[in-house]
Short mmCIF file of C-alpha atoms and ligand atoms in Angstrom, two decimals:
data_model
loop_
_atom_site.label_atom_id
_atom_site.label_comp_id
_atom_site.label_asym_id
_atom_site.label_seq_id
_atom_site.Cartn_x
_atom_site.Cartn_y
_atom_site.Cartn_z
CA MET A 21 18.92 8.52 28.46
CA ASP A 22 21.09 5.89 26.18
CA THR A 23 24.47 5.10 27.40
CA PRO A 24 26.88 5.65 24.18
CA LEU A 25 27.77 2.07 22.98
CA ALA A 26 31.09 1.06 21.83
CA PRO A 27 31.30 1.68 17.77
CA LEU A 28 30.12 -1.32 16.03
CA PRO A 29 32.13 -4.25 14.78
CA GLU A 30 31.74 -4.70 11.19
CA ASN A 31 31.11 -8.38 12.39
CA PRO A 32 28.03 -9.40 13.84
CA TRP A 33 29.32 -11.92 15.41
CA GLU A 34 31.90 -9.70 17.02
CA TRP A 35 28.49 -7.11 18.49
CA SER A 36 27.63 -6.66 21.98
CA GLU A 37 24.30 -7.91 23.86
CA PRO A 38 23.50 -4.22 24.49
CA GLN A 39 24.68 -3.57 20.71
CA TRP A 40 21.90 -6.41 18.91
CA ARG A 41 19.44 -5.63 20.67
CA LYS A 42 19.86 -2.02 20.47
CA ILE A 43 19.35 -2.73 16.78
CA VAL A 44 16.27 -4.62 17.47
CA GLY A 45 14.81 -2.15 19.47
CA ARG A 46 14.55 0.60 16.83
CA ALA A 47 11.27 0.79 15.39
CA ARG A 48 9.72 -2.47 17.54
CA ALA A 49 6.69 -3.47 17.88
CA GLY A 50 4.70 -2.79 20.99
CA ARG A 51 1.25 -3.19 22.04
CA SER A 52 -1.30 -5.10 19.69
CA LEU A 53 -3.55 -2.71 18.38
CA ARG A 54 -5.98 -4.67 17.02
CA PRO A 55 -9.30 -3.03 18.37
CA ALA A 56 -12.02 -5.25 20.59
CA SER A 57 -14.80 -4.14 17.79
CA TRP A 58 -14.86 -2.40 14.27
CA PRO A 59 -17.20 0.69 13.38
CA GLY A 60 -21.08 -0.57 13.43
CA GLY A 61 -20.11 -3.86 14.96
CA ALA A 62 -18.29 -5.14 11.66
CA ARG A 63 -16.25 -8.10 11.59
CA CYS A 64 -13.55 -7.23 10.10
CA ALA A 65 -11.78 -4.24 8.75
CA VAL A 66 -10.76 -3.68 4.86
CA THR A 67 -8.33 -1.04 3.50
CA LEU A 68 -6.82 -0.58 0.33
CA SER A 69 -3.62 1.44 -1.02
CA PHE A 70 -3.14 2.51 -4.01
CA ASP A 71 1.13 3.63 -4.36
CA ALA A 72 0.77 6.05 -7.52
CA ASP A 73 4.38 6.04 -8.40
CA HIS A 74 4.14 6.81 -11.77
CA GLU A 75 7.31 8.14 -13.40
CA THR A 76 9.00 8.14 -10.41
CA ILE A 77 11.04 4.45 -10.69
CA PRO A 78 12.73 4.64 -13.23
CA LEU A 79 13.47 8.54 -12.30
CA ARG A 80 14.72 6.97 -8.96
CA ASP A 81 17.18 4.83 -10.84
CA GLY A 82 18.27 7.76 -12.68
CA ASP A 83 17.17 5.81 -16.19
CA GLN A 84 15.75 8.61 -18.57
CA SER A 85 14.74 5.51 -20.72
CA PRO A 86 11.26 6.95 -22.34
CA MET A 87 10.08 3.64 -22.95
CA ARG A 88 10.14 2.89 -18.84
CA ILE A 89 9.27 6.63 -18.15
CA SER A 90 5.90 5.70 -20.55
CA GLN A 91 4.95 1.97 -18.49
CA GLY A 92 5.32 4.81 -15.19
CA GLN A 93 2.59 7.20 -16.90
CA TYR A 94 0.43 4.33 -18.10
CA GLY A 95 -0.47 4.47 -14.00
CA SER A 96 -1.57 7.67 -14.58
CA ARG A 97 -3.17 7.19 -18.07
CA GLN A 98 -4.79 4.25 -17.47
CA GLY A 99 -4.42 2.97 -14.02
CA VAL A 100 -5.89 5.45 -11.71
CA PRO A 101 -8.81 6.52 -14.04
CA ARG A 102 -9.74 2.81 -13.67
CA ILE A 103 -9.05 2.71 -10.08
CA ARG A 104 -11.37 5.66 -9.35
CA ALA A 105 -14.35 4.33 -11.43
CA LEU A 106 -13.72 0.66 -9.16
CA LEU A 107 -13.87 2.42 -6.20
CA ALA A 108 -16.66 4.62 -7.52
CA ARG A 109 -18.86 1.71 -8.23
CA HIS A 110 -18.49 0.02 -4.91
CA ASP A 111 -18.37 3.39 -2.62
CA ILE A 112 -15.02 2.81 -1.29
CA ARG A 113 -12.62 4.81 -0.16
CA ALA A 114 -9.05 4.10 -0.07
CA SER A 115 -5.66 5.44 0.45
CA PHE A 116 -3.41 6.64 -2.46
CA PHE A 117 0.43 7.22 -1.53
CA TYR A 118 2.13 9.66 -3.60
CA PRO A 119 5.89 10.23 -4.48
CA ALA A 120 5.76 14.30 -4.04
CA VAL A 121 7.55 13.95 -8.20
CA SER A 122 4.87 11.82 -9.38
CA ALA A 123 1.91 14.35 -7.61
CA LEU A 124 3.78 16.97 -9.20
CA LEU A 125 3.66 15.41 -12.50
CA HIS A 126 0.00 14.57 -11.67
CA PRO A 127 -1.39 17.48 -9.88
CA GLU A 128 -5.35 17.00 -11.48
CA GLU A 129 -5.33 13.68 -10.89
CA VAL A 130 -4.09 14.13 -7.19
CA ARG A 131 -6.50 16.88 -6.24
CA GLY A 132 -9.58 15.11 -8.02
CA VAL A 133 -8.48 11.63 -5.67
CA ALA A 134 -9.11 13.58 -2.76
CA ASP A 135 -11.72 15.44 -3.99
CA GLU A 136 -13.45 11.48 -4.02
CA GLY A 137 -13.04 11.32 -0.69
CA HIS A 138 -9.78 9.30 -0.88
CA GLU A 139 -6.64 9.55 1.22
CA ILE A 140 -3.28 11.12 -0.16
CA GLY A 141 -0.40 9.86 2.11
CA ILE A 142 3.25 10.30 1.97
CA HIS A 143 5.41 8.37 -0.31
CA SER A 144 8.88 9.90 -0.49
CA TRP A 145 10.19 12.53 -2.85
CA ILE A 146 10.85 10.97 -6.14
CA HIS A 147 10.95 6.96 -4.73
CA GLU A 148 14.45 7.25 -3.59
CA ALA A 149 15.22 4.61 -0.98
CA ASN A 150 15.61 6.20 2.77
CA THR A 151 18.82 3.33 3.64
CA LYS A 152 20.78 4.84 1.02
CA LEU A 153 20.46 8.65 1.88
CA PRO A 154 23.08 10.67 3.32
CA PRO A 155 22.86 11.79 6.36
CA GLY A 156 19.83 14.74 7.06
CA VAL A 157 18.38 13.73 3.31
CA GLU A 158 15.52 11.58 4.22
CA ARG A 159 14.09 14.32 6.94
CA ASP A 160 14.45 17.18 4.44
CA LEU A 161 12.72 15.04 1.74
CA THR A 162 10.05 14.35 3.48
CA LEU A 163 9.56 17.93 5.07
CA ARG A 164 9.21 18.37 1.94
CA ALA A 165 7.07 15.80 0.22
CA ALA A 166 4.48 16.36 3.19
CA ASP A 167 4.29 20.34 2.14
CA THR A 168 4.03 19.56 -1.55
CA LEU A 169 1.18 17.16 -1.27
CA GLU A 170 -0.70 19.45 1.07
CA LYS A 171 -0.39 22.36 -1.53
CA ILE A 172 -1.82 20.06 -4.32
CA SER A 173 -4.57 18.26 -2.57
CA GLY A 174 -5.29 20.55 0.16
CA GLN A 175 -5.27 17.46 2.48
CA ARG A 176 -2.54 17.50 5.19
CA PRO A 177 -0.97 14.07 5.45
CA VAL A 178 -1.35 12.16 8.01
CA GLY A 179 0.44 8.75 6.92
CA ILE A 180 3.47 7.99 5.40
CA ARG A 181 4.15 4.60 3.50
CA THR A 182 7.79 4.79 2.85
CA ALA A 183 9.07 3.60 -0.96
CA SER A 184 9.72 0.55 -1.29
CA TRP A 185 9.15 0.30 2.37
CA ASP A 186 12.98 1.37 3.02
CA PHE A 187 12.25 2.67 6.63
CA SER A 188 15.77 3.53 7.80
CA VAL A 189 16.93 4.07 10.91
CA ASP A 190 15.88 7.65 11.08
CA THR A 191 12.93 7.52 9.88
CA LEU A 192 11.12 7.15 13.08
CA SER A 193 12.13 9.87 14.32
CA ILE A 194 10.80 12.03 11.32
CA ILE A 195 8.01 10.74 11.79
CA ARG A 196 7.39 11.47 15.63
CA GLU A 197 8.76 15.14 14.84
CA MET A 198 6.20 15.62 12.30
CA GLY A 199 3.57 14.88 14.71
CA LEU A 200 2.29 11.82 11.81
CA LEU A 201 -1.01 9.03 12.66
CA TYR A 202 0.73 6.27 11.46
CA ASP A 203 3.30 4.26 9.03
CA SER A 204 2.81 1.80 6.89
CA SER A 205 6.20 0.19 6.11
CA LEU A 206 6.90 -2.46 8.52
CA MET A 207 5.47 -6.34 8.99
CA ALA A 208 5.90 -7.06 12.64
CA ASP A 209 1.91 -8.37 12.74
CA ASP A 210 -1.15 -8.82 10.44
CA ASP A 211 -2.80 -6.62 12.72
CA ALA A 212 -1.97 -2.83 13.65
CA TYR A 213 0.26 -2.47 16.12
CA GLU A 214 2.34 0.55 18.40
CA LEU A 215 5.52 1.49 17.25
CA LEU A 216 8.50 1.86 20.09
CA ASP A 217 11.29 3.71 19.60
CA ASP A 218 14.26 2.49 21.81
CA GLY A 219 11.60 0.63 24.25
CA GLU A 220 9.79 3.70 24.51
CA PRO A 221 6.00 3.66 23.59
CA THR A 222 5.50 6.40 20.75
CA GLY A 223 1.35 6.32 20.30
CA ILE A 224 2.29 6.02 16.61
CA VAL A 225 -0.01 3.64 15.12
CA GLU A 226 1.68 1.39 12.08
CA LEU A 227 -0.15 -0.91 10.06
CA PRO A 228 1.32 -3.29 8.19
CA PRO A 229 1.76 -4.18 4.92
CA GLU A 230 3.39 -7.62 3.23
CA TRP A 231 4.74 -8.75 -0.17
CA ILE A 232 2.34 -11.44 0.20
CA ARG A 233 -0.27 -9.01 -0.15
CA ASP A 234 1.35 -6.66 -2.95
CA ASP A 235 0.11 -6.57 -6.54
CA ALA A 236 4.23 -5.86 -7.86
CA VAL A 237 5.92 -8.66 -6.61
CA TYR A 238 3.51 -11.07 -8.95
CA PHE A 239 3.23 -9.18 -12.18
CA ASN A 240 6.23 -7.20 -12.37
CA MET A 241 8.77 -7.82 -14.91
CA LEU A 242 12.25 -7.21 -15.56
CA ARG A 243 13.70 -6.61 -19.11
CA PHE A 244 17.07 -7.55 -18.92
CA ALA A 245 17.10 -10.03 -16.27
CA ALA A 246 15.18 -13.50 -16.16
CA LEU A 247 12.25 -12.52 -14.15
CA ARG A 248 8.97 -12.82 -16.25
CA PRO A 249 6.41 -13.61 -13.57
CA TYR A 250 3.48 -12.85 -15.39
CA THR A 251 1.51 -14.84 -12.34
CA PRO A 252 -2.16 -15.23 -13.91
CA PRO A 253 -4.52 -12.75 -12.18
CA SER A 254 -6.56 -15.80 -11.09
CA ALA A 255 -3.65 -17.17 -9.12
CA VAL A 256 -3.02 -13.71 -7.45
CA GLU A 257 -6.39 -13.47 -6.91
CA GLU A 258 -6.56 -16.70 -4.64
CA ILE A 259 -3.48 -15.42 -2.48
CA PHE A 260 -5.17 -12.31 -1.93
CA GLN A 261 -8.40 -13.59 -0.90
CA ALA A 262 -6.94 -16.23 1.11
CA GLU A 263 -5.67 -13.42 2.99
CA PHE A 264 -8.85 -11.74 3.49
CA GLU A 265 -10.94 -15.14 4.56
CA GLY A 266 -7.71 -15.60 7.55
CA ALA A 267 -8.57 -11.34 8.41
CA TYR A 268 -12.36 -12.52 8.26
CA SER A 269 -12.34 -15.31 10.64
CA GLU A 270 -9.95 -13.76 13.08
CA GLY A 271 -11.90 -10.22 13.04
CA GLY A 272 -8.55 -8.63 12.11
CA LEU A 273 -7.47 -5.98 9.13
CA PHE A 274 -6.90 -6.47 5.64
CA LEU A 275 -4.21 -4.50 4.15
CA LEU A 276 -3.92 -4.60 0.51
CA THR A 277 -1.06 -2.51 -1.39
CA MET A 278 -1.30 -1.94 -4.79
CA HIS A 279 0.34 -0.01 -7.73
CA PRO A 280 -1.88 1.90 -10.28
CA HIS A 281 0.37 1.15 -13.28
CA VAL A 282 0.03 -2.96 -12.41
CA ILE A 283 -3.28 -3.60 -11.16
CA GLY A 284 -4.47 -1.50 -13.74
CA HIS A 285 -3.96 -3.11 -16.92
CA ARG A 286 -7.08 -4.52 -18.17
CA SER A 287 -6.58 -8.03 -16.98
CA ARG A 288 -5.58 -6.91 -13.53
CA ILE A 289 -8.60 -4.51 -12.61
CA ALA A 290 -10.92 -7.01 -12.83
CA LEU A 291 -9.30 -9.40 -10.63
CA LEU A 292 -9.57 -6.08 -8.29
CA ASP A 293 -13.25 -6.16 -9.16
CA ARG A 294 -14.18 -9.64 -7.77
CA LEU A 295 -12.38 -9.30 -4.66
CA ILE A 296 -14.16 -6.64 -3.49
CA GLN A 297 -17.44 -8.25 -4.70
CA THR A 298 -16.06 -11.35 -2.68
CA MET A 299 -15.45 -9.29 0.24
CA LYS A 300 -18.74 -7.34 0.06
CA ALA A 301 -20.60 -10.32 -0.15
CA HIS A 302 -19.09 -11.08 3.37
CA PRO A 303 -21.59 -9.23 6.12
CA ASP A 304 -20.27 -6.75 7.87
CA VAL A 305 -16.71 -6.05 6.00
CA TRP A 306 -15.66 -2.06 7.27
CA PHE A 307 -14.03 -0.50 3.68
CA ALA A 308 -11.93 2.59 5.05
CA THR A 309 -8.94 4.39 4.51
CA HIS A 310 -6.35 3.83 6.25
CA ALA A 311 -5.90 6.98 8.59
CA GLU A 312 -9.32 5.92 9.43
CA VAL A 313 -8.48 2.58 10.20
CA ALA A 314 -5.39 4.27 12.11
CA ALA A 315 -7.46 6.45 14.01
CA TRP A 316 -9.71 3.44 15.16
CA CYS A 317 -7.02 1.29 16.20
CA ARG A 318 -5.06 4.13 18.41
CA ASP A 319 -8.77 4.97 20.30
CA ASN A 320 -10.33 1.21 20.51
CA ALA A 321 -7.21 -0.75 21.09
CA SER A 322 -8.34 -4.46 23.23
CA GLY A 323 -5.30 -4.34 24.99
ZN1 LIG B 411 6.42 2.81 -4.35
#
């Protein structure tokens, strides 16, 4: 049992050692779940995810602007159809993380994606930031989101990616209560690892994402701020490919996070096509959903 600690002082330099140790002990990386081998003797695993946020980004901000909402709708009208066609052409199954509100706005899309063999994962209610919610609200929204996705897709989600990777101090206990297989929000490794809850092994697999392997950071644009990256697709392709080459040479995991309203544009879907072609040109690459990778790592960890 935990010994109750004194109230946390406002200034971090006044925290006691038990206090800062408890803080870093939450959702801590435990043993590596990098497997000794991948299915079929593959050399590395590639798992592609698409966070289908669509209209929930402006809605989350309380922004009713039809312009921003239309940018989200683009993800459903153009992004997802292009992504589905590309994945079908390459015969790859991927993971689609849906905020419940996005799934409710686009139920036919969710059903179609699920029917094509892709995974449907939890991604908040309305893309809310968990660390800003009042106590208890995150649990309620996450449970309702899982039920909503199951009802629409026919699949009970086994994995979660917190919106904006905003994993709160309560998230791990909610995941444990729900009995999920994996989370994909935390970044302590390149390969899968087991989450520890205050030092206790949980059996929950973490599939780490990173902003390096996220399309949004390179392409997003803030209208009223001096943020106008519009990185050339070729530069992003170079970064993603270097991350893949590293995973391939180490025999590890390459996990890529994308957004239909970002990667789905004509100039960018072509980079994903070229990247997939490059990866497929390497012998022995296993393409799988996050759920398949998590289950394999859980059952075949070398450590
Ligand atoms: Zn998202």
